[in-house]
Short mmCIF file of C-alpha atoms in Angstrom, two decimals:
data_model
loop_
_atom_site.label_atom_id
_atom_site.label_comp_id
_atom_site.label_asym_id
_atom_site.label_seq_id
_atom_site.Cartn_x
_atom_site.Cartn_y
_atom_site.Cartn_z
CA UNK A 1 -0.25 0.30 0.06
CA UNK A 2 2.65 2.30 0.47
CA UNK A 3 4.48 1.53 -2.87
CA UNK A 4 1.30 2.27 -4.76
CA UNK A 5 0.64 5.33 -2.69
CA UNK A 6 4.60 6.97 -3.14
CA UNK A 7 3.81 5.55 -7.49
CA UNK A 8 0.69 7.90 -7.06
CA UNK A 9 1.37 11.32 -5.42
CA UNK A 10 4.67 11.33 -8.20
CA UNK A 11 2.75 10.10 -10.89
CA UNK A 12 0.02 13.66 -9.57
CA UNK A 13 3.70 15.83 -9.37
CA UNK A 14 4.48 15.14 -13.10
CA UNK A 15 0.92 15.26 -13.98
CA UNK A 16 1.18 18.90 -12.08
CA UNK A 17 4.74 19.84 -13.13
CA UNK A 18 3.30 18.98 -17.47
CA UNK A 19 -0.20 21.71 -16.87
CA UNK A 20 1.64 23.88 -15.29
CA UNK A 21 3.05 25.80 -18.21
CA UNK A 22 -0.05 24.97 -19.62
CA UNK A 23 -2.30 26.35 -17.60
CA UNK A 24 0.01 29.98 -16.97
CA UNK A 25 -0.98 33.54 -17.96
CA UNK A 26 0.31 34.33 -21.51
CA UNK A 27 0.90 37.92 -20.69
CA UNK A 28 1.95 38.76 -24.48
CA UNK A 29 -1.04 36.84 -25.82
CA UNK A 30 -3.07 38.84 -23.12
CA UNK A 31 -1.25 42.57 -24.15
CA UNK A 32 -1.85 41.59 -28.14
CA UNK A 33 -5.70 41.03 -27.60
CA UNK A 34 -6.05 44.44 -25.93
CA UNK A 35 -3.97 46.44 -28.40
CA UNK A 36 -6.16 44.92 -31.11
CA UNK A 37 -9.35 45.36 -29.09
CA UNK A 38 -8.76 48.66 -28.30
CA UNK A 39 -7.93 49.71 -32.35
CA UNK A 40 -4.94 50.15 -31.70
CA UNK A 41 -2.74 50.91 -34.80
CA UNK A 42 0.75 49.41 -34.54
CA UNK A 43 3.10 51.56 -32.48
CA UNK A 44 0.83 53.48 -30.45
CA UNK A 45 1.08 51.57 -27.64
CA UNK A 46 4.43 50.75 -26.86
CA UNK A 47 6.19 49.21 -23.35
CA UNK A 48 9.37 47.65 -21.94
CA UNK A 49 8.16 44.45 -21.10
CA UNK A 50 5.50 42.21 -19.22
CA UNK A 51 5.88 40.66 -15.95
CA UNK A 52 2.99 38.12 -15.10
CA UNK A 53 2.84 36.86 -11.59
CA UNK A 54 -0.19 34.63 -11.22
CA UNK A 55 -3.01 35.88 -12.03
CA UNK A 56 -1.58 39.47 -12.01
CA UNK A 57 0.49 41.05 -15.17
CA UNK A 58 2.04 44.44 -14.54
CA UNK A 59 2.97 46.26 -18.76
CA UNK A 60 6.08 48.14 -17.78
CA UNK A 61 7.03 51.67 -18.91
CA UNK A 62 3.98 51.92 -20.98
CA UNK A 63 4.22 55.29 -23.72
CA UNK A 64 1.04 56.27 -26.11
CA UNK A 65 1.64 57.88 -29.43
CA UNK A 66 1.64 57.71 -33.00
CA UNK A 67 3.90 55.12 -35.20
CA UNK A 68 5.85 57.28 -37.12
CA UNK A 69 8.95 58.85 -34.57
CA UNK A 70 6.36 62.14 -33.18
CA UNK A 71 6.28 62.69 -29.09
CA UNK A 72 5.42 60.42 -26.97
CA UNK A 73 3.50 60.11 -23.70
CA UNK A 74 4.66 58.06 -20.72
CA UNK A 75 1.85 56.55 -19.47
CA UNK A 76 3.35 54.29 -16.68
CA UNK A 77 3.05 50.89 -15.48
CA UNK A 78 -0.28 49.72 -16.15
CA UNK A 79 -1.38 46.90 -13.39
CA UNK A 80 -3.82 44.26 -14.72
CA UNK A 81 -5.01 42.09 -11.75
CA UNK A 82 -7.25 39.14 -11.29
CA UNK A 83 -6.46 37.72 -15.04
CA UNK A 84 -7.73 34.78 -16.70
CA UNK A 85 -8.71 33.27 -19.62
CA UNK A 86 -11.97 32.56 -21.25
CA UNK A 87 -12.52 29.66 -23.11
CA UNK A 88 -12.92 31.44 -26.01
CA UNK A 89 -9.15 32.59 -26.30
CA UNK A 90 -10.40 35.60 -24.59
CA UNK A 91 -9.33 36.69 -20.90
CA UNK A 92 -10.96 38.52 -18.02
CA UNK A 93 -9.80 41.43 -15.97
CA UNK A 94 -10.82 42.35 -11.99
CA UNK A 95 -9.32 45.79 -12.04
CA UNK A 96 -6.95 47.97 -14.21
CA UNK A 97 -4.26 50.08 -12.50
CA UNK A 98 -3.03 52.69 -14.40
CA UNK A 99 0.28 54.85 -13.35
CA UNK A 100 -0.87 58.65 -11.04
CA UNK A 101 -0.45 61.73 -13.45
CA UNK A 102 2.01 64.63 -12.64
CA UNK A 103 2.63 66.18 -15.11
CA UNK A 104 4.63 69.83 -14.73
CA UNK A 105 4.98 72.27 -18.35
CA UNK A 106 6.49 75.34 -17.03
CA UNK A 107 4.43 77.08 -14.44
CA UNK A 108 1.80 74.19 -15.31
CA UNK A 109 1.01 71.53 -13.46
CA UNK A 110 -1.66 68.70 -13.53
CA UNK A 111 -1.97 65.72 -11.08
CA UNK A 112 -5.05 62.67 -10.83
CA UNK A 113 -4.79 59.94 -9.33
CA UNK A 114 -7.01 56.48 -8.29
CA UNK A 115 -7.42 56.07 -12.42
CA UNK A 116 -8.46 52.04 -12.95
CA UNK A 117 -10.97 50.42 -15.74
CA UNK A 118 -12.98 47.57 -13.56
CA UNK A 119 -14.47 43.99 -15.01
CA UNK A 120 -12.76 43.95 -17.76
CA UNK A 121 -13.69 42.16 -21.28
CA UNK A 122 -11.13 41.02 -23.69
CA UNK A 123 -12.12 39.86 -26.94
CA UNK A 124 -10.63 36.54 -28.29
CA UNK A 125 -11.34 38.45 -31.82
CA UNK A 126 -12.21 41.59 -32.46
CA UNK A 127 -13.36 41.80 -36.27
CA UNK A 128 -15.78 38.66 -35.57
CA UNK A 129 -18.12 41.60 -35.58
CA UNK A 130 -20.43 41.04 -32.81
CA UNK A 131 -21.16 42.52 -29.66
CA UNK A 132 -19.37 40.18 -28.06
CA UNK A 133 -16.04 41.24 -30.19
CA UNK A 134 -15.95 44.60 -28.38
CA UNK A 135 -13.91 45.29 -25.69
CA UNK A 136 -15.88 45.53 -22.71
CA UNK A 137 -15.72 47.55 -19.06
CA UNK A 138 -17.92 47.94 -15.98
CA UNK A 139 -16.51 51.02 -14.53
CA UNK A 140 -13.66 53.61 -16.07
CA UNK A 141 -12.58 55.58 -13.16
CA UNK A 142 -10.51 59.19 -12.26
CA UNK A 143 -10.36 59.94 -8.14
CA UNK A 144 -9.06 63.24 -7.79
CA UNK A 145 -7.75 65.51 -10.89
CA UNK A 146 -6.39 68.88 -10.04
CA UNK A 147 -4.54 71.58 -12.50
CA UNK A 148 -2.22 74.45 -10.78
CA UNK A 149 -0.27 77.16 -11.80
CA UNK A 150 2.83 78.12 -9.52
CA UNK A 151 1.21 75.81 -6.64
CA UNK A 152 -2.32 77.16 -6.99
CA UNK A 153 -5.32 75.76 -7.41
CA UNK A 154 -7.49 76.41 -10.84
CA UNK A 155 -9.38 73.84 -12.33
CA UNK A 156 -10.08 70.09 -10.41
CA UNK A 157 -12.25 67.46 -10.88
CA UNK A 158 -13.25 65.41 -7.74
CA UNK A 159 -14.13 62.24 -9.47
CA UNK A 160 -15.32 60.76 -12.50
CA UNK A 161 -16.60 57.47 -13.50
CA UNK A 162 -18.30 55.82 -16.21
CA UNK A 163 -20.25 53.12 -16.29
CA UNK A 164 -21.51 50.16 -18.60
CA UNK A 165 -24.38 47.40 -18.50
CA UNK A 166 -24.41 44.51 -21.21
CA UNK A 167 -28.38 43.69 -21.75
CA UNK A 168 -29.05 39.75 -20.78
CA UNK A 169 -29.29 39.04 -24.26
CA UNK A 170 -26.43 41.23 -25.40
CA UNK A 171 -28.83 43.23 -27.40
CA UNK A 172 -26.94 45.87 -26.51
CA UNK A 173 -25.53 47.88 -23.80
CA UNK A 174 -26.64 50.85 -21.48
CA UNK A 175 -24.10 53.61 -20.05
CA UNK A 176 -23.93 56.34 -17.10
CA UNK A 177 -21.55 58.95 -16.43
CA UNK A 178 -20.52 61.32 -13.59
CA UNK A 179 -17.97 64.37 -13.23
CA UNK A 180 -18.39 65.12 -9.88
CA UNK A 181 -16.97 68.11 -8.07
CA UNK A 182 -15.41 70.26 -11.21
CA UNK A 183 -14.11 73.50 -10.03
CA UNK A 184 -12.83 76.56 -12.38
CA UNK A 185 -11.30 79.84 -10.53
CA UNK A 186 -11.18 82.63 -13.05
CA UNK A 187 -10.18 85.46 -10.55
CA UNK A 188 -6.48 84.83 -11.67
CA UNK A 189 -7.32 85.96 -15.47
CA UNK A 190 -5.59 89.66 -16.50
CA UNK A 191 -7.52 90.82 -18.93
CA UNK A 192 -9.72 93.42 -17.58
CA UNK A 193 -12.74 93.33 -19.77
CA UNK A 194 -12.68 89.96 -18.93
CA UNK A 195 -12.27 90.51 -14.98
CA UNK A 196 -14.73 92.53 -15.62
CA UNK A 197 -17.49 90.23 -17.52
CA UNK A 198 -16.66 87.87 -14.86
CA UNK A 199 -16.68 89.27 -11.80
CA UNK A 200 -20.65 90.59 -13.21
CA UNK A 201 -21.93 87.60 -14.50
CA UNK A 202 -20.96 85.74 -10.76
CA UNK A 203 -18.21 83.68 -12.59
CA UNK A 204 -15.23 84.28 -10.23
CA UNK A 205 -15.34 80.80 -9.21
CA UNK A 206 -17.29 78.02 -11.20
CA UNK A 207 -18.50 74.58 -9.06
CA UNK A 208 -20.93 72.08 -10.79
CA UNK A 209 -21.11 68.51 -11.90
CA UNK A 210 -22.04 66.92 -15.29
CA UNK A 211 -23.99 63.50 -15.77
CA UNK A 212 -24.68 61.05 -18.65
CA UNK A 213 -27.58 58.34 -19.39
CA UNK A 214 -28.03 56.47 -21.82
CA UNK A 215 -28.00 52.84 -24.71
CA UNK A 216 -27.55 51.56 -27.44
CA UNK A 217 -29.01 49.03 -29.16
CA UNK A 218 -26.95 46.99 -31.46
CA UNK A 219 -28.93 45.47 -34.24
CA UNK A 220 -30.15 48.86 -35.75
CA UNK A 221 -27.48 50.66 -34.22
CA UNK A 222 -30.09 52.95 -32.05
CA UNK A 223 -27.97 55.71 -30.08
CA UNK A 224 -29.82 56.97 -27.64
CA UNK A 225 -28.44 59.84 -24.77
CA UNK A 226 -30.92 60.50 -22.54
CA UNK A 227 -29.51 63.01 -20.80
CA UNK A 228 -25.77 64.72 -21.60
CA UNK A 229 -25.79 67.52 -18.44
CA UNK A 230 -23.76 69.87 -17.52
CA UNK A 231 -25.29 71.60 -13.93
CA UNK A 232 -23.10 75.21 -12.34
CA UNK A 233 -24.08 76.26 -9.58
CA UNK A 234 -25.38 79.38 -9.46
CA UNK A 235 -25.07 79.49 -13.13
CA UNK A 236 -27.67 76.78 -14.51
CA UNK A 237 -28.19 73.47 -15.87
CA UNK A 238 -27.93 72.91 -19.73
CA UNK A 239 -28.71 69.10 -21.05
CA UNK A 240 -28.38 67.82 -23.65
CA UNK A 241 -30.50 64.64 -25.44
CA UNK A 242 -30.61 62.99 -28.57
CA UNK A 243 -31.28 59.60 -30.86
CA UNK A 244 -29.94 58.49 -33.90
CA UNK A 245 -29.34 55.17 -35.63
CA UNK A 246 -27.75 52.84 -38.09
CA UNK A 247 -24.23 52.81 -35.79
CA UNK A 248 -24.27 49.19 -35.95
CA UNK A 249 -20.95 47.52 -35.48
CA UNK A 250 -20.49 47.24 -38.70
CA UNK A 251 -20.50 51.11 -39.27
CA UNK A 252 -17.92 51.33 -36.34
CA UNK A 253 -16.14 48.87 -38.68
CA UNK A 254 -16.44 50.81 -41.62
CA UNK A 255 -15.42 53.85 -39.56
CA UNK A 256 -12.25 51.85 -38.27
CA UNK A 257 -10.79 50.52 -41.55
CA UNK A 258 -11.33 53.40 -43.28
CA UNK A 259 -9.52 56.15 -40.95
CA UNK A 260 -6.62 53.53 -40.33
CA UNK A 261 -6.57 53.24 -44.59
CA UNK A 262 -5.92 57.16 -44.08
CA UNK A 263 -3.06 56.75 -41.18
CA UNK A 264 -1.40 53.75 -43.78
CA UNK A 265 -1.88 56.30 -46.48
CA UNK A 266 2.21 58.14 -47.49
CA UNK A 267 0.33 61.03 -49.42
CA UNK A 268 -1.72 63.06 -46.79
CA UNK A 269 -3.91 65.03 -49.70
CA UNK A 270 -5.42 61.59 -51.65
CA UNK A 271 -6.14 60.01 -47.89
CA UNK A 272 -8.34 62.96 -47.04
CA UNK A 273 -9.87 63.50 -49.91
CA UNK A 274 -9.55 59.12 -50.02
CA UNK A 275 -11.51 59.33 -46.95
CA UNK A 276 -13.77 62.17 -47.27
CA UNK A 277 -15.44 60.14 -50.07
CA UNK A 278 -15.35 57.23 -47.35
CA UNK A 279 -17.17 59.41 -44.97
CA UNK A 280 -20.10 59.91 -47.04
CA UNK A 281 -21.12 56.70 -48.19
CA UNK A 282 -21.27 55.74 -44.45
CA UNK A 283 -22.72 58.57 -43.41
CA UNK A 284 -25.95 57.31 -45.73
CA UNK A 285 -26.40 54.62 -43.22
CA UNK A 286 -27.21 57.47 -39.90
CA UNK A 287 -30.28 58.81 -39.52
CA UNK A 288 -31.33 61.43 -37.48
CA UNK A 289 -34.42 59.86 -35.01
CA UNK A 290 -35.06 63.31 -32.02
CA UNK A 291 -33.05 65.80 -30.64
CA UNK A 292 -33.07 68.31 -27.95
CA UNK A 293 -31.57 71.31 -25.55
CA UNK A 294 -32.95 72.39 -22.35
CA UNK A 295 -31.37 75.33 -20.28
CA UNK A 296 -31.97 75.57 -16.60
CA UNK A 297 -31.68 79.14 -15.25
CA UNK A 298 -30.15 79.38 -12.15
CA UNK A 299 -29.75 82.82 -12.02
CA UNK A 300 -27.42 83.82 -14.98
CA UNK A 301 -29.98 85.17 -17.09
CA UNK A 302 -30.62 88.68 -15.08
CA UNK A 303 -26.62 88.95 -14.00
CA UNK A 304 -26.21 89.06 -17.83
CA UNK A 305 -29.12 91.43 -18.64
CA UNK A 306 -27.92 93.48 -15.83
CA UNK A 307 -24.45 93.58 -17.57
CA UNK A 308 -25.18 93.89 -21.36
CA UNK A 309 -27.35 96.65 -19.70
CA UNK A 310 -24.98 98.20 -17.98
CA UNK A 311 -22.88 98.78 -21.19
CA UNK A 312 -25.30 100.34 -23.03
CA UNK A 313 -26.40 102.78 -20.43
CA UNK A 314 -29.03 100.90 -19.29
CA UNK A 315 -31.04 98.93 -16.60
CA UNK A 316 -31.29 94.89 -17.17
CA UNK A 317 -34.99 95.21 -16.92
CA UNK A 318 -34.41 97.64 -19.96
CA UNK A 319 -32.23 95.81 -21.53
CA UNK A 320 -34.59 93.00 -21.54
CA UNK A 321 -37.31 95.27 -23.10
CA UNK A 322 -34.74 96.07 -26.38
CA UNK A 323 -33.96 92.34 -26.42
CA UNK A 324 -37.82 91.50 -26.65
CA UNK A 325 -38.26 94.74 -28.94
CA UNK A 326 -35.77 93.11 -31.40
CA UNK A 327 -35.94 89.39 -31.65
CA UNK A 328 -39.42 89.48 -34.37
CA UNK A 329 -37.52 92.02 -36.81
CA UNK A 330 -34.45 89.63 -35.95
CA UNK A 331 -36.00 86.51 -36.44
CA UNK A 332 -37.56 87.81 -39.61
CA UNK A 333 -34.84 88.03 -41.17
CA UNK A 334 -33.69 83.76 -40.95
CA UNK A 335 -36.97 83.97 -42.89
CA UNK A 336 -38.56 81.02 -41.06
CA UNK A 337 -42.33 81.99 -40.34
CA UNK A 338 -43.33 78.33 -39.03
CA UNK A 339 -40.82 79.03 -35.92
CA UNK A 340 -40.73 82.48 -35.58
CA UNK A 341 -44.07 83.36 -33.96
CA UNK A 342 -43.17 80.10 -31.21
CA UNK A 343 -39.45 81.56 -31.00
CA UNK A 344 -40.28 84.48 -30.17
CA UNK A 345 -43.33 84.05 -27.00
CA UNK A 346 -40.79 81.74 -25.50
CA UNK A 347 -37.91 84.95 -25.90
CA UNK A 348 -40.18 86.99 -24.37
CA UNK A 349 -41.54 84.44 -21.78
CA UNK A 350 -37.71 83.83 -20.69
CA UNK A 351 -36.19 87.27 -20.56
CA UNK A 352 -39.99 87.78 -17.97
CA UNK A 353 -39.14 85.17 -15.81
CA UNK A 354 -35.89 83.04 -16.57
CA UNK A 355 -36.90 79.63 -15.40
CA UNK A 356 -35.90 77.09 -18.61
CA UNK A 357 -35.65 77.61 -22.34
CA UNK A 358 -35.78 74.61 -24.81
CA UNK A 359 -35.30 73.58 -28.34
CA UNK A 360 -36.60 70.38 -29.55
CA UNK A 361 -36.15 68.32 -32.92
CA UNK A 362 -38.58 65.73 -34.07
CA UNK A 363 -39.34 64.71 -37.01
CA UNK A 364 -42.18 62.49 -37.71
CA UNK A 365 -40.07 60.22 -39.22
CA UNK A 366 -36.06 58.89 -39.07
CA UNK A 367 -34.17 61.32 -41.41
CA UNK A 368 -30.94 60.27 -43.23
CA UNK A 369 -27.84 62.48 -42.21
CA UNK A 370 -27.36 63.12 -45.62
CA UNK A 371 -30.13 65.03 -46.61
CA UNK A 372 -29.65 67.24 -43.59
CA UNK A 373 -26.29 68.19 -44.40
CA UNK A 374 -27.58 68.70 -47.84
CA UNK A 375 -30.01 71.08 -46.96
CA UNK A 376 -28.18 72.67 -44.95
CA UNK A 377 -26.15 74.10 -47.58
CA UNK A 378 -28.51 74.77 -49.96
CA UNK A 379 -32.08 75.61 -47.65
CA UNK A 380 -30.88 76.03 -44.34
CA UNK A 381 -34.44 77.70 -44.35
CA UNK A 382 -36.28 74.46 -44.47
CA UNK A 383 -34.60 72.47 -41.85
CA UNK A 384 -36.68 73.59 -38.63
CA UNK A 385 -39.60 71.58 -40.80
CA UNK A 386 -37.67 69.12 -42.32
CA UNK A 387 -37.23 68.67 -38.27
CA UNK A 388 -39.92 69.36 -36.41
CA UNK A 389 -38.31 71.69 -34.73
CA UNK A 390 -40.29 73.22 -31.46
CA UNK A 391 -39.02 75.70 -29.13
CA UNK A 392 -40.80 76.70 -25.53
CA UNK A 393 -39.84 78.53 -22.54
CA UNK A 394 -40.82 78.28 -18.76
CA UNK A 395 -43.18 74.44 -19.13
#
């Protein structure tokens, strides 16, 4: 029994020894597939070494730049934690950590920390043309970002986070984003005229945030951004929403191939002409569905009227009356009768009581992008009717 047990242990050890190399993580292959899925051209990303320790892969001394010998940006080390190979030859990474940023040029210093991607999925083959062939991540994150000049902080961001989530049936991706703690100190501007305007508008110190939310449906290529907003305290909230269709995987692939061909062509003039023709063809696939822009005032309108009135030697209230009186004359010159009355009424309402101002474009049917471009060039006054444009205020 002792002899048989010894033989069994030795056999097990031999099997484990033979299996170990096969089970070891292939760091270079992981990096190769990450670069391919990122749509980077050869030479864009360069690194000194790839080190593997268990499930951790470290990319040493990474630099980013063009592949023609131009200047490169030092990224530092990138550490991939919890890396594992999937059954189809792809990889998953629990967290990809990037080195802190500390750049100084002249008197300006930019720092950033806590930079990472989590829940990364690296496809085995990005050319397959399905949603599984896209480089995916659960979250892209950046911690505090600071910009200082001669040691004085002039701009900052507290935290940035962008998250993505696949639909259960792999039919699309939803996404959200936020940029919190936006700060800018405009009091350092020296130009007297600019400084006067900034002080009058109450913009010496800006604080705010950005938010984003949307979804992409892979089949019809419908990209819908339901919210893309910049909210500044004491100024207001500017929110953009839009929807387009035709932004399919095939379109994205064609766009990438066009860009790669342009970069590879040594004749830049010919490359740009060829790319322009290719883009015209690609634009045929994109259709405009809808859009909306809304501004919700938080005090800046009254200050703007006061400042503009002061430069004209009148009060802010009188300046508002002047704008209301001139609006119909100005709008008549635009030759858009279908929009003239509603736009004039919206301007009057907003100036009397600045709450919100909304411009909506909602055509009865999706409009191909080339048709919009052609109308803008040949008959711009037809665009409001083509796109179903309406204007409202204080709704």
